Amino acid sequence: MEIKKVVVIGSGTMGSGIAAHLCNANIPVTLLDLKTEISKQARDRIYKSRPPLLLDKSKINNIKVGNISDDFNTVKDADWVVEAVVERIDVKHDIYKKIFKERKNGAIVSSNTSSIPIKVLSQNLSDDEKKDFCITHFFNPVRYMGLLEIVKNENNDLDKINSLKNFCENELGKGAIICNDTPGFLGNRVGVYAMQIAMTEAFKENLSIEEADAIFGRPMGIPKTGVFGLYDLIGIDLMADVLKSFIKELPKTDNFHDVAKEIPLVKKLIETGYTGRKGKGGFYRVNKSDGKKVMEALNLETGEYLPSKKINIKSEKVDLKSLINRNDKYGKYAWSVISKIIKYASSLVPEITKEFNDIDEAMRLGFNWTKGPFEMLEEIGVVNFFNKVEDYKGNNFLENLAKTKDEKFYGERQKYTEIETLGKVKKTAVSVDGNSSAEIYRFKDYNIVEFTTKANALDYDSMDALKKATDKPLIIINESMQFSAGVNLNYTMDFADKNDFKSIEKFIRYFQITCKHLKYSDHPVISAPSGLTLGGGFEVMVQSNFVVSHTNIVVGLVETIVGLIPAGGGCKEMLARWLDTEEAKKNPHYAPLKVFDIIGYAKTATSPVEAEPLKYLKVKDKKIMNRNSLLGVSRKILEENRDFKSPNEKKFNLPGKIVKDEMIKILEKLYNNKLIFDHGIEVGKELANVLSGGDTTIDKTLSEDYLFKLELDSFMRLIKNKKTQERIKYTLATGKPLIN
Ligand code: NAI
C-alpha cells in the first residue's frame, strides 16, 4: 500500500502540524476545515511558525486548502485521510460517515484523538470499514516531536497497519509505536501522571515552584520547563480538561485518581485568566516593574507572585543515584517523584503495552525525557531501588523483579523499531574510554563518540575523547537533544575570570589540533548531528569527512553574538567552501565577503534546506528524516569507504588588506546607521582580519595552519576584551544577546 496523497480534516494546531510535516516529506496534502478561510489561516500560521514547522518554506503551496462542503471530493483521491477535528465524538462520528462514503476503496482513515478509545470512535463503522480505520496520535509540534502512537482495532488489516507504520517511520521520521486501546495510550498516560505527581509532591513537601522545576527537570533528564513551566506551556485550562477526561475514563482503582484531584489554587488561576503563557501568565508570569520585565513565580502557599528565584542544586549532570540519595528536601522530593512514576508505569504493564520499553521510548519521543521510568529504574539499580521502595503490593512487574533482583532485566532497547538505533547499539557496544564530557564506544570495527555534557557544550575533555577515538573509523553521534550548542562558555569564562588566558589558549589550540586530526586522520570520521549544531559543534561537524544530518537541526556559526569569532576552524572551513564556487574563481573578493556576511550576522539555518545555500551543509551531505536512522546511514558510509584516503590539505589564496578595507567600510556603515555599536566594530574587525587572510596578497598561498593561527590570535584578543566578557556573562545569565 503506497501513500501518495493525503487529506487532513481539521486545520487546528494538530491538523496544520500534520499537513506541514507531510509537506516536509514531499507528500501532496489537502487541508480541509469547516470554512476555507480557516484552513487558509492555518496555512499562514504554518508559514510564520517559530520554530518553523516547514523544512522548506517555499513549499508552502504544496499544501492545498479547502472546506468540507465544496472540496470533500478531494477525499476520493487520498490514500490516507487523517481526522484532526475537535475532540468531540459527535463531530468525529459525522465526519467518518462522510469520509467512508467518499474515500477510495482501501484508503486508510485515522483519527488524531488524544483520549477517545478506538472502540468508541469506530462504533458506527462496518467490519469492512474498521479494517482500514485506526488512531494515529501525533504530538505537538508535529515536526519536532518524535512520537507517533498507533492504535489498532480488532478488525484491522494488519498488513495495512504495518505499511502505515513503515511510512510514518521512514517518510515522516516518526518513532511509530503500536499500543493498546487504553486512555491516554502510553505517552500521556505516564507523562500526565508524572506531571501530576511532580506537582502534588511539590505541594506536599512545601517546595517552591522554582525548586520543584529545578529537580523535576535537568537533574532527572527531563526538559528544563520542569512541571510548572510545562503546565504554563501546555495551558493550565487544557491540562484541567485532560485530567477530567482521565478521571472519566480510568477505573476508580487506578492510582491516577490520587493525583488528579482538583487543586483550589489551580482552579482559581483558570478562573482568573491565568491559564499559562497564552493567558495572563500562570505559575510563572512576566511582570513589568519600573519599565523592566521581571520574571515572577507564584507562591504556592499564599498565591502571591514574587520575583522568580534561581535555584542551584549544584548538580550539572543527570545522576539519579546521587539525586535520590541526597540528604535534603530535594533528594526526598526526587525519590518520591521518581519512585512513584516507576511504580505507576510498571503497574500498567501489560495492560497498556506488553513491551515495557515502549513506555520508555514514548517518554523520550513524546516528552523529551532522556530516560523513561524503566531506564531510570535500571540506572538506580534494582537492588538499590528495592532497598528504598515501599508498598508495591499487587504490582506484578515489581513483585517479579523483587524476586529475581535481576540488574539486567532491561534487555534490548527500542524494540518497537527494526532500525539499528544508537540506543540499541550502545547496549552491546563496549565502552572503551571516556571522561566527564564524552563517552567512547567500540562497536564492531568502528568507534562512536557521544558527548555527555549539558547541551553537549564542548571543552578540553570533549576534544580529548574525539582525538583518542580516531584510532578507528569514527561516528560522532548522540542520543540527547542537541549535537552540540558550541564551546562551553562557562568553562571559558571560569578561566577568563581568573585571568588564566593561557588555559583558554591551550584549549583552543587543542580544539584546532583535534579538528584537523578529524579531517586528516587515516580513518573516516562521520558527524551525525541533530538539534543544535552551533559554533564549536558546527566546527566539529564541518571538519568531519562525512555528514549525516537529521532534518531537525539548527546549524550555524554564532560566535559573534558573544563577541567572539569561530576559532576551531569555522572561518577557515567556510572560506574553503565559498572559495570552491564559480563566483569565487572569477572574483577573489567574493568568498571572503560572503563568509563575512554569514559569520558576521551569526546566521543560522533551521533545516538542511536552509543550511545548503549558506554552505553550512553540502549538497552531498545526507539528510535524514528519522533520527533513529542516523547511525545506520553513517555505518553504511563507513562500509562504502573501506578504502578511505584522507583528503589533501586545502590551500588558500586570499586578497588581504584590499578586501579587509571593504569589510571595514561595511562595518562603518552599520555603525553609522546604529545597527552595531563600539564592540560590534571590534569584533567585526577581527573577523575581517581572519577572513581577508591577514597580512597577505592574493598571489601568496596560505596553509590551514596559518588560518588557524589567525583565528586563534583574534579569538584571544577578543576573549581578553572586557566587552566580550560582558557579552558572554550577559548571555549566560539571560540566554539573550548583549549589544554593546
Ligand atoms: P483545534 O481546536 O486546534 O482544531 C480543531 C479544528 O477542527 C478547528 O480548526 C475546527 O475549525 C475544526 N473543525 C471542527 N469541526 C470540524 C468539522 N466538522 N470538519 C472540519 N473541521 C472541523 O484542535 P487540535 O488541538 O488541533 O486537536 C485536534 C485533535 O487532535 C483532537 O482530537 C485532539 O484531541 C487531538 N490532539 C491534540 C493535541 C494538542 O496538543 N493540541 C495533541 C494530540 C492530539
Coordinates of C-alpha atoms and ligand atoms in Angstrom, one line a residue, residues 9-15 33-34 38 68 84-87 91-92 95 112-114 137-138 140, ligand 1:
I9 CA -9.5 17.2 8.1
G10 CA -9.4 19.9 10.8
S11 CA -6.8 22.6 10.4
G12 CA -6.2 23.5 14.1
T13 CA -2.9 23.0 16.0
M14 CA -2.6 19.4 15.1
G15 CA -4.1 19.2 11.6
D33 CA -11.8 22.7 7.7
L34 CA -15.4 24.0 8.2
I38 CA -10.0 28.7 8.5
I68 CA -15.5 20.2 3.9
A84 CA -7.9 16.1 13.4
V85 CA -11.1 17.9 14.2
V86 CA -12.1 18.9 17.7
E87 CA -12.2 16.3 20.4
V91 CA -18.3 15.7 15.3
K92 CA -15.9 12.9 14.7
I95 CA -17.0 13.2 9.7
N112 CA -5.6 12.0 15.8
T113 CA -7.7 11.8 19.0
S114 CA -5.8 12.1 22.2
H137 CA -1.8 10.1 17.6
F138 CA 0.9 12.7 16.7
N140 CA 2.7 18.8 19.1
Ligands
NAI1 P1 -8.0 22.7 17.5 O1 -9.1 23.1 18.3 O2 -6.8 23.5 17.4 O3 -8.5 22.4 16.0 C1 -9.7 21.7 15.6 C2 -10.1 22.2 14.2 O4 -11.1 21.4 13.8 C3 -10.5 23.6 14.1 O5 -9.8 24.3 13.1 C4 -12.0 23.5 13.8 O6 -12.5 24.6 13.0 C5 -12.0 22.2 13.0 N1 -13.3 21.5 13.0 C6 -14.2 21.4 13.9 N2 -15.3 20.7 13.4 C7 -15.0 20.4 12.2 C8 -15.6 19.6 11.2 N3 -16.8 19.1 11.3 N4 -15.0 19.5 10.0 C9 -13.8 20.0 9.7 N5 -13.1 20.7 10.7 C10 -13.7 20.9 11.9 O7 -7.7 21.2 18.0 P2 -6.3 20.4 18.0 O8 -5.6 20.8 19.2 O9 -5.7 20.5 16.7 O10 -6.9 18.9 18.2 C11 -7.3 18.1 17.1 C12 -7.4 16.7 17.5 O11 -6.1 16.3 17.9 C13 -8.2 16.4 18.8 O12 -8.8 15.2 18.6 C14 -7.2 16.4 19.9 O13 -7.6 15.6 21.0 C15 -6.0 15.8 19.2 N6 -4.7 16.1 19.8 C16 -4.4 17.4 20.2 C17 -3.1 17.7 20.7 C18 -2.7 19.0 21.0 O14 -1.6 19.2 21.6 N7 -3.4 20.1 20.8 C19 -2.1 16.6 20.7 C20 -2.5 15.4 20.2 C21 -3.8 15.1 19.8

